[in-house]
Tab-separated table of C-alpha atoms and ligand atoms in Angstrom:
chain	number	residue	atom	x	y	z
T	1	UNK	CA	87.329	-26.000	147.878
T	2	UNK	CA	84.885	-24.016	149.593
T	3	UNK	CA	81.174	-22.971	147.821
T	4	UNK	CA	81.152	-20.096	146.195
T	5	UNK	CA	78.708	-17.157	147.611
T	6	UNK	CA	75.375	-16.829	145.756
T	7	UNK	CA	74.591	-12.975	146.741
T	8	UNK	CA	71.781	-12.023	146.729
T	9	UNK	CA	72.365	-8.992	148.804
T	10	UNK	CA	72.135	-6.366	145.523
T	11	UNK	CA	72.995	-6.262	142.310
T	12	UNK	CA	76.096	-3.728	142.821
T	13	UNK	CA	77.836	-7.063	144.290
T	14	UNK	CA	78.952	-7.707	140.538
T	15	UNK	CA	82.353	-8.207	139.830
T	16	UNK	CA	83.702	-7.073	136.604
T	17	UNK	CA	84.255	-10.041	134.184
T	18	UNK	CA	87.663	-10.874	132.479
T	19	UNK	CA	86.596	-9.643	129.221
T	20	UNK	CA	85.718	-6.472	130.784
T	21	UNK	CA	88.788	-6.079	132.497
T	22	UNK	CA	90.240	-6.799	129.012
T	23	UNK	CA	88.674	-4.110	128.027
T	24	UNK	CA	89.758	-1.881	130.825
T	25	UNK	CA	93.773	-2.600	130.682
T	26	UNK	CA	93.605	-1.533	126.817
T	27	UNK	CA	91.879	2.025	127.249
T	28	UNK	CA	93.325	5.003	125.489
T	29	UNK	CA	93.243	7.315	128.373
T	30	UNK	CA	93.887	11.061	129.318
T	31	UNK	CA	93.525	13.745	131.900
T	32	UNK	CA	89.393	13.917	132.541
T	33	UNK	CA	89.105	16.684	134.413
T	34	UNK	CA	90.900	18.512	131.654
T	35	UNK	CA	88.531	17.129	129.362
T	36	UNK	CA	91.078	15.316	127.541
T	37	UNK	CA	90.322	11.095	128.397
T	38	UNK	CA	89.005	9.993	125.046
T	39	UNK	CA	87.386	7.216	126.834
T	40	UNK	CA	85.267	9.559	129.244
T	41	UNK	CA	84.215	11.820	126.127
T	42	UNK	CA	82.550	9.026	123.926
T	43	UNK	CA	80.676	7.456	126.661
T	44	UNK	CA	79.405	11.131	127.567
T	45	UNK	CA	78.474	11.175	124.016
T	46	UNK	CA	76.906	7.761	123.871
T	47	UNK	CA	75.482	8.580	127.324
T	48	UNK	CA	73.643	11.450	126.214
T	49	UNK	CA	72.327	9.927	122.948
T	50	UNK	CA	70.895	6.599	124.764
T	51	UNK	CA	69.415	8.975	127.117
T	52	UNK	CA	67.943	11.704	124.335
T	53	UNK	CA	69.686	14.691	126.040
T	54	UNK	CA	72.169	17.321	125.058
T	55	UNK	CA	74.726	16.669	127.201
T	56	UNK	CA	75.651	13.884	129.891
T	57	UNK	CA	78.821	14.087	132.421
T	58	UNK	CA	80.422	10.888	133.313
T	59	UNK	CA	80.401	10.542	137.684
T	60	UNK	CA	81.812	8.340	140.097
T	61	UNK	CA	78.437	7.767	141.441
T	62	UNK	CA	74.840	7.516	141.071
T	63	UNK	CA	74.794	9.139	144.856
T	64	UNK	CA	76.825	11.865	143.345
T	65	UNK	CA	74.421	12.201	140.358
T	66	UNK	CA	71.618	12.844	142.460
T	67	UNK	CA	73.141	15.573	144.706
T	68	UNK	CA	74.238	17.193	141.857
T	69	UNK	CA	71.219	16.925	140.326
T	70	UNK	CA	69.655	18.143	143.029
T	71	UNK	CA	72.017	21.584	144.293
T	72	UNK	CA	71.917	22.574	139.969
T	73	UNK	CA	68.285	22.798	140.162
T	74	UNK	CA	67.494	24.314	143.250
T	75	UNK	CA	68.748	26.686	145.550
T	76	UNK	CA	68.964	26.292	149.540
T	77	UNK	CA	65.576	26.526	151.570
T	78	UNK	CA	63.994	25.415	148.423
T	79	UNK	CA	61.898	21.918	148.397
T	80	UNK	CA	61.615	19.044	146.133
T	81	UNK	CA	59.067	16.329	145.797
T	82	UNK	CA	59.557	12.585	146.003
T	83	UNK	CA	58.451	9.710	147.010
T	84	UNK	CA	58.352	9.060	150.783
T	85	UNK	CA	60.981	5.576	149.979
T	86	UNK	CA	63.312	8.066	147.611
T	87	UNK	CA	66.585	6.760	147.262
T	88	UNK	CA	67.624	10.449	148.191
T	89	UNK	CA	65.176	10.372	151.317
T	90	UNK	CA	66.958	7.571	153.156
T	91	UNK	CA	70.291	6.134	151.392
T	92	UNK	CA	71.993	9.650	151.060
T	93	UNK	CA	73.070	10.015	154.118
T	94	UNK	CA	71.328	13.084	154.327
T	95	UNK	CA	73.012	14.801	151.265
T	96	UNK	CA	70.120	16.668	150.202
T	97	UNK	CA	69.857	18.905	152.987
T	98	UNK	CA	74.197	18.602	153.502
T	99	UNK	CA	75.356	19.882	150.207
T	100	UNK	CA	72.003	21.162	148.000
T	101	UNK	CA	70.634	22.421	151.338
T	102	UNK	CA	67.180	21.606	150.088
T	103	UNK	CA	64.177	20.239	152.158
T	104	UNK	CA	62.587	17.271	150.765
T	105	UNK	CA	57.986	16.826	150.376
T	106	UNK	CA	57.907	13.496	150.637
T	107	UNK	CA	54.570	11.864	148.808
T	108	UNK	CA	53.152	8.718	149.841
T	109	UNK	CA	53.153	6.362	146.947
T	110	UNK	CA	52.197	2.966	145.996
T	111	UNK	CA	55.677	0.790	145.809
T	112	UNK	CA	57.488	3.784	144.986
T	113	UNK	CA	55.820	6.000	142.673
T	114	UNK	CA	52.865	8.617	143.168
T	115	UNK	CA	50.216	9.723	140.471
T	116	UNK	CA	50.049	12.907	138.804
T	117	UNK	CA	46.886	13.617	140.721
T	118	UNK	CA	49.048	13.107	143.524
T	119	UNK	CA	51.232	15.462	142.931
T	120	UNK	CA	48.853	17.930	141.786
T	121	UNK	CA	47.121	17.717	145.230
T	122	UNK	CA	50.743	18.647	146.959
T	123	UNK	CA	51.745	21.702	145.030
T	124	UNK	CA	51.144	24.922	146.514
T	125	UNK	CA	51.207	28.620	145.316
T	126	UNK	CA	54.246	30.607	146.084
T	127	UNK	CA	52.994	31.956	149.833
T	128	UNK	CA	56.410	33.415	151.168
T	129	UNK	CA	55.719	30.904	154.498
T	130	UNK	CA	56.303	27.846	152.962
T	131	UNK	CA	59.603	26.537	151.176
T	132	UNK	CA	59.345	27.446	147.705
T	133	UNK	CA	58.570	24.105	145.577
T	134	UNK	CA	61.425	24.305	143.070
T	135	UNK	CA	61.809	20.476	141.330
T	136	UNK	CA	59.696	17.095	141.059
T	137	UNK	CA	61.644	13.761	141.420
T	138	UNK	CA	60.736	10.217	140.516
T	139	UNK	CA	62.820	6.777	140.767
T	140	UNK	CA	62.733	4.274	137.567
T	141	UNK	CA	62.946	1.767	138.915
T	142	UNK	CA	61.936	2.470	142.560
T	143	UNK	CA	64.074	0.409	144.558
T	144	UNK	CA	62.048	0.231	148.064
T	145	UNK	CA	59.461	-0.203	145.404
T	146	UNK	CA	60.361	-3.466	144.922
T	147	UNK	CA	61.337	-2.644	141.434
T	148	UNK	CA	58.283	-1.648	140.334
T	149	UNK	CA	58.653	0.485	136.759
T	150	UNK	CA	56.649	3.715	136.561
T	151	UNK	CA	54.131	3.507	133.433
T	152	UNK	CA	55.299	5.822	130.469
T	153	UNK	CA	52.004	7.269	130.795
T	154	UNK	CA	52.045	8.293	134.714
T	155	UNK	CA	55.751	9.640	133.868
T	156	UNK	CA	54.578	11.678	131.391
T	157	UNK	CA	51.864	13.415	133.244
T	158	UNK	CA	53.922	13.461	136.294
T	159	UNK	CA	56.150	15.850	134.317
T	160	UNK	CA	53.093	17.647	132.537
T	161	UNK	CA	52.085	18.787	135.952
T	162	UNK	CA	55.454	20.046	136.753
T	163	UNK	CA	56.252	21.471	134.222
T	164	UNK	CA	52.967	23.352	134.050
T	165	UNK	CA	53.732	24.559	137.670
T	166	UNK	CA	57.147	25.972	136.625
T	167	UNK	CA	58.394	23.031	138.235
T	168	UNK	CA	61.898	21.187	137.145
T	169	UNK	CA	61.912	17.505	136.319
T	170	UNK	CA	64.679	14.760	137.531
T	171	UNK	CA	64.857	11.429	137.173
T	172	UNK	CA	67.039	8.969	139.424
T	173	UNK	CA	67.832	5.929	136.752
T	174	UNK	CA	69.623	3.462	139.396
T	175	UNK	CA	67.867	1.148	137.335
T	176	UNK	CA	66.361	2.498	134.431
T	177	UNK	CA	68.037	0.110	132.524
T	178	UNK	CA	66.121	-2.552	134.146
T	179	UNK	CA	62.859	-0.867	132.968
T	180	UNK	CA	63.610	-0.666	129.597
T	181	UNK	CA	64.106	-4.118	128.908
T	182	UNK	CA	61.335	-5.851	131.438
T	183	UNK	CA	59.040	-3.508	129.211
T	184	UNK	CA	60.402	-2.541	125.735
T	185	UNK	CA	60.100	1.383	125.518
T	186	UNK	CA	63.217	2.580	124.584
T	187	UNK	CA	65.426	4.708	127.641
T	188	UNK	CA	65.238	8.142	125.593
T	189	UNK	CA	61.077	7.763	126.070
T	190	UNK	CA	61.406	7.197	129.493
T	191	UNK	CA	63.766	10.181	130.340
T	192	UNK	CA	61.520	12.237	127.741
T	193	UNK	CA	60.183	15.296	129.979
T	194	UNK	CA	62.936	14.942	132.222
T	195	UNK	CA	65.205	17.719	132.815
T	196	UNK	CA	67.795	15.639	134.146
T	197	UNK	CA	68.341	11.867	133.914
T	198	UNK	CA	71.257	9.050	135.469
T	199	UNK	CA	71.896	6.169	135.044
T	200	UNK	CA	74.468	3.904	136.927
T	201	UNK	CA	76.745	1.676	135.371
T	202	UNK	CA	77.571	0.062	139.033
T	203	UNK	CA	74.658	-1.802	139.203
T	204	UNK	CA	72.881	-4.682	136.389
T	205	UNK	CA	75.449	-3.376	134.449
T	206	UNK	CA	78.334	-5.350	136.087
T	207	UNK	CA	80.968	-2.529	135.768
T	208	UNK	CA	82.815	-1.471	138.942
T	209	UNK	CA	81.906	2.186	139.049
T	210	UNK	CA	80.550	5.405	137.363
T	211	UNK	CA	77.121	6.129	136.382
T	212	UNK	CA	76.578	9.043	133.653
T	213	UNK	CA	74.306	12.198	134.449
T	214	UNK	CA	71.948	13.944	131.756
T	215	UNK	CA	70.472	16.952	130.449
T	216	UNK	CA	70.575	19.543	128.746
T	217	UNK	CA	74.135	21.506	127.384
T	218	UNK	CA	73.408	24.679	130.435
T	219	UNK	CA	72.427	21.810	133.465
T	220	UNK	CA	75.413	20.030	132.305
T	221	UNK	CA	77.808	22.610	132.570
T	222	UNK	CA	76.254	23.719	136.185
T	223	UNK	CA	77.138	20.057	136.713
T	224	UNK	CA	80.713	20.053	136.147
T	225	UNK	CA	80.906	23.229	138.244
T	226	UNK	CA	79.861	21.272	140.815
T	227	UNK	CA	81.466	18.109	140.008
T	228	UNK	CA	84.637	19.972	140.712
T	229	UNK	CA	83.295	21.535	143.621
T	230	UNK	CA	82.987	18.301	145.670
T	231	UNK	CA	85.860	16.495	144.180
T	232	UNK	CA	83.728	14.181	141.550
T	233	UNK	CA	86.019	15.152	139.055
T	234	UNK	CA	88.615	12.148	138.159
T	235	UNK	CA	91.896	11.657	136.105
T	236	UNK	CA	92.724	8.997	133.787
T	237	UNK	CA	88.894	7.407	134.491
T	238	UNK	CA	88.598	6.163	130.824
T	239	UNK	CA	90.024	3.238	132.629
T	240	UNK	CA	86.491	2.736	134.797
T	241	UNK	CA	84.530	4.222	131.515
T	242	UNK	CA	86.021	1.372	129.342
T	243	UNK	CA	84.342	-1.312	131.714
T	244	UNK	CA	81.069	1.085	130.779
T	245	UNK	CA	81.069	1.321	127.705
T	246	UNK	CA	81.678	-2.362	127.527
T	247	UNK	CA	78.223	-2.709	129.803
T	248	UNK	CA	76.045	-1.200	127.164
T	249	UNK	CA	77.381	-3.599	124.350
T	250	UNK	CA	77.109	-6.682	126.426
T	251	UNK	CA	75.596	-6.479	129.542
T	252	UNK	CA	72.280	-4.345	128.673
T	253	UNK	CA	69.929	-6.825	126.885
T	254	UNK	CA	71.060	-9.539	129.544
T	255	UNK	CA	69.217	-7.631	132.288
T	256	UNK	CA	66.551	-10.392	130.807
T	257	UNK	CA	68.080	-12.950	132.508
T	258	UNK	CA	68.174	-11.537	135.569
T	259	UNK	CA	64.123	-10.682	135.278
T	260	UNK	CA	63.302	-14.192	134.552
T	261	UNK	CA	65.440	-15.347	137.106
T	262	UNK	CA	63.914	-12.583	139.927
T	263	UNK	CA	60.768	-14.717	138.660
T	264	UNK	CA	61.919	-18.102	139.751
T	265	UNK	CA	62.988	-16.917	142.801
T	266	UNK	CA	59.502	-15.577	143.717
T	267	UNK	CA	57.339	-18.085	142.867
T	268	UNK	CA	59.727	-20.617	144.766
T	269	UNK	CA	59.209	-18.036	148.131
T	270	UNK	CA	55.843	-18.080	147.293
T	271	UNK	CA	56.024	-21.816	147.772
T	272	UNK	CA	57.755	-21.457	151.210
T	273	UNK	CA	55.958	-21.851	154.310
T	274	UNK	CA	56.420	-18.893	156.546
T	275	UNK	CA	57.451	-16.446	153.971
T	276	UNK	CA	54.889	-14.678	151.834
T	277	UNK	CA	54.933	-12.415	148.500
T	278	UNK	CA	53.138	-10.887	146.016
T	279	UNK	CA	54.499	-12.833	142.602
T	280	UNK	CA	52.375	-10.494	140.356
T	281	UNK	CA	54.539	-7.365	142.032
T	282	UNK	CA	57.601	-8.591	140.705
T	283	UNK	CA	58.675	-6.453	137.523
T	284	UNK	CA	62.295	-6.426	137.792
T	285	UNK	CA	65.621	-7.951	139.032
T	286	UNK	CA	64.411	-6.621	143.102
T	287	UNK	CA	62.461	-9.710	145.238
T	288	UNK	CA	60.643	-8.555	148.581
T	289	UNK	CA	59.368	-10.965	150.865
T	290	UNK	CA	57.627	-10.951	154.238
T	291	UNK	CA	58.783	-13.303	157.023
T	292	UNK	CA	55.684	-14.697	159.301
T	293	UNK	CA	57.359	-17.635	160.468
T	294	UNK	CA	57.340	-17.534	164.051
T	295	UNK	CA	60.336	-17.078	166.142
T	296	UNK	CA	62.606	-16.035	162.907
T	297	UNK	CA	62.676	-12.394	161.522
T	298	UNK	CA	64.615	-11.024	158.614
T	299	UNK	CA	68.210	-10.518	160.543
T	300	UNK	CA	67.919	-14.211	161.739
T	301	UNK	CA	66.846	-15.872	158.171
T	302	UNK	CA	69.771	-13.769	156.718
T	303	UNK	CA	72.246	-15.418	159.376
T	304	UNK	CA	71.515	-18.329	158.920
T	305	UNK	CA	71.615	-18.743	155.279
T	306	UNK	CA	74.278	-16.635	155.080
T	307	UNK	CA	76.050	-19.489	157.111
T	308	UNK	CA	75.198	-21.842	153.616
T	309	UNK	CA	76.724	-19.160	151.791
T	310	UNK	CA	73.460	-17.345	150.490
T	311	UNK	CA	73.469	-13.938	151.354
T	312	UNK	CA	69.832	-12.434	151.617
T	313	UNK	CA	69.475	-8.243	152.642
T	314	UNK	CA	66.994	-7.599	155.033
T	315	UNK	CA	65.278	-4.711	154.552
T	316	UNK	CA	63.083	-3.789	158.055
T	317	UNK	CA	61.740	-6.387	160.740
T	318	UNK	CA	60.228	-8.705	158.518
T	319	UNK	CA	61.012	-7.874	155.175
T	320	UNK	CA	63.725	-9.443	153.108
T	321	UNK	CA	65.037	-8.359	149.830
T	322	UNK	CA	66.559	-10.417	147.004
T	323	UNK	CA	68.627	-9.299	144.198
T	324	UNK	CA	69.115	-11.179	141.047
T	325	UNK	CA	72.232	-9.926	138.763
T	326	UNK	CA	75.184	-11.410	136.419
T	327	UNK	CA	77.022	-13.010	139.001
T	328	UNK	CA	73.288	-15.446	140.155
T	329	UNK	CA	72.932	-17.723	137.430
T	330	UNK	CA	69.978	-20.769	137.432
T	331	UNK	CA	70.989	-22.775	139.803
T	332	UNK	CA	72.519	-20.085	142.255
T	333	UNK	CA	68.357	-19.535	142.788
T	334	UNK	CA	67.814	-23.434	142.901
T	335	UNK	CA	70.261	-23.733	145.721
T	336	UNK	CA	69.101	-20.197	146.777
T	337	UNK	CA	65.630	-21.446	147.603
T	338	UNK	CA	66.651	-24.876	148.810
T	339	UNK	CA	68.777	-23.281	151.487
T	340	UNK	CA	66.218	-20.745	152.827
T	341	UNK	CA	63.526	-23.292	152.850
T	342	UNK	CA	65.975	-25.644	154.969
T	343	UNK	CA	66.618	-22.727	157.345
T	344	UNK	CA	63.164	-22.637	158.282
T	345	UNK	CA	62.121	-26.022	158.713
T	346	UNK	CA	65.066	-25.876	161.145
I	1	PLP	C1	71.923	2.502	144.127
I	1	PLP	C2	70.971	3.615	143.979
I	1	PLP	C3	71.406	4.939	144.001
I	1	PLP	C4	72.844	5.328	144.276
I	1	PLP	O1	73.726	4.860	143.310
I	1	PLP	P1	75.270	4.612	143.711
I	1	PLP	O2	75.936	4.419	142.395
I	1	PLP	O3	75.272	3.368	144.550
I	1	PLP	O4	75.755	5.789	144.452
I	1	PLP	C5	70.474	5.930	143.809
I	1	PLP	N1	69.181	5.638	143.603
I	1	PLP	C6	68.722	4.372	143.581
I	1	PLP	C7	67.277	4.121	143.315
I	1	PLP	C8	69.594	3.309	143.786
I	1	PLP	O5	69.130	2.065	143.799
């Protein structure tokens, strides 16, 4: 019997488990475009009260929750402001500009986020030259970040300064979910002052697919518009909902484990020769580590533990990223570490 693979690649390598799959054969289903999948409607409906909005519209992506997000807000030739690392800077494969036809003011940050006094430095007044400045966007968690959770306070003012500039508000929640239990305020806080607000289900979660988009009852309904416009809208997806619902009753308060676990893993880099890390940076369930071993880089380290059946995700040159999740339990990081610090000792 072979090893199992301890993957540590990201934490949307999660496999649902069989009482989630339980969960999933036994759905009461329907037609969800039509608006008829029972399933669909009360996760909208839980979606939207966990989040404190209006409205939420279950997707089959958080991808697909951003661009929407994104084209309901703004019109073409308009810009939005991010982080330079954005999820929808690099990982969208260029959606922003392809569907919402908007151009993108990227700030430069500190592990993912930027300060209200940052953002107050890029705004501009309407001058007809320039791309009119139409929505703010911030990432909780941000995932080049290294998982680094926004302060309530700096999200607040963030969207104070928008808002005060007749900007729009959106917040990508990949892993909001992951913020709210590393530091106890509750997801509705976080998303307060947010126009729009997703979270993915694909991730921590565990559940195969779907994350759930929020706002209020008019951005929703621009949503669906578009939802059908691109072909996000699904059929009898009560079946994928199930395994969501099921997330948020068992898999939520969990993401714990997967904290203390990010932990272990980064003090036992930081123990490494040839690797170093900043343990004190590590908020969440994302480890980043530099490579200065010489002769190996991150594609190399990542070959050759993937060859002792750890997978690692290298993220540039000489920078390696490590995911912990559901499937990476305590001594998945034991052997974990063992097998990268055997790798480089040769
Ligand atoms: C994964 C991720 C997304 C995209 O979500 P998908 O469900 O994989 O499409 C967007 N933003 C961030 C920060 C992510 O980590």
């Amino acid at each position: 019997m072979s090893t199992p693979l301890i993957d540590l690649f990201s934490d949307t390598k999660t496999k649902p488990s069989a009482a989630m799959r339980a969960v999933m054969a036994a759905a009461e289903v329907g037609d969800e475009r039509a608006g008829e999948d029972p399933t669909v409607t009360a996760l909208e409906a839980r979606g939207a009260a966990l989040l404190g909005k209006e409205a939420a519209l279950y997707l089959p992506s958080g991808t697909m929750c951003n661009e929407i997000a994104l084209a309901v807000h703004c019109r073409p030739g308009e810009a939005v402001l991010c982080e330079a690392g954005a999820h929808i800077v690099g990982f969208e494969a260029g959606g922003a500009a392809a569907l919402a036809g908007v151009m993108l003011e990227p700030i430069s940050g500190t592990r993912g986020m930027y300060s209200a006094a940052q953002l107050q430095a890029h705004l501009r007044a309407d001058n007809l030259q320039a791309p009119l400045q139409r929505l703010v966007a911030v990432e909780q968690t941000s995932n080049l970040g290294g998982g680094a959770i926004w302060p309530l306070s700096e999200l607040r003012a963030v969207a104070q300064v928008a808002h005060a500039a007749g900007l729009a508000t959106h917040m990508d929640g990949a892993r909001l979910p992951n913020a709210v239990v590393a530091s106890g305020v509750p997801t509705a806080d976080f998303a307060q002052g947010y126009d729009s607000v997703w979270i993915d289900f694909s991730k921590g979660l565990g559940a195969p697919g779907g994350a759930l988009l929020a706002g209020s009852k008019a951005f929703v309904r621009e949503a669906r518009r578009w939802q059908l416009r691109i072909g996000g809208a699904m059929r009898q997806s009560g079946i994928i909902a199930a395994a969501c619902l099921y997330a948020l009753d068992h898999n939520l308060a969990r993401l714990a484990e997967d904290h203390a676990r990010a932990q272990q893993f980064a003090q036992g880099i930081a123990r490494i020769g040839g690797l170093s890390i900043d343990v004190a940076t590590v908020q969440t369930n994302l480890v980043y580590f530099e490579i200065n071993a010489p002769g190996w880089d991150a594609q190399k380290l990542a070959a050759a533990t993937l060859a002792q059946g750890v997978r690692l995700c290298p993220m540039g040159l000489r920078r390696m990223r490590a995911v912990t999740h559901l499937d990476v339990d305590d001594a998945g990081i034991a052997r974990a570490l063992e097998v990268i610090a055997a790798a480089l000792r040769g």
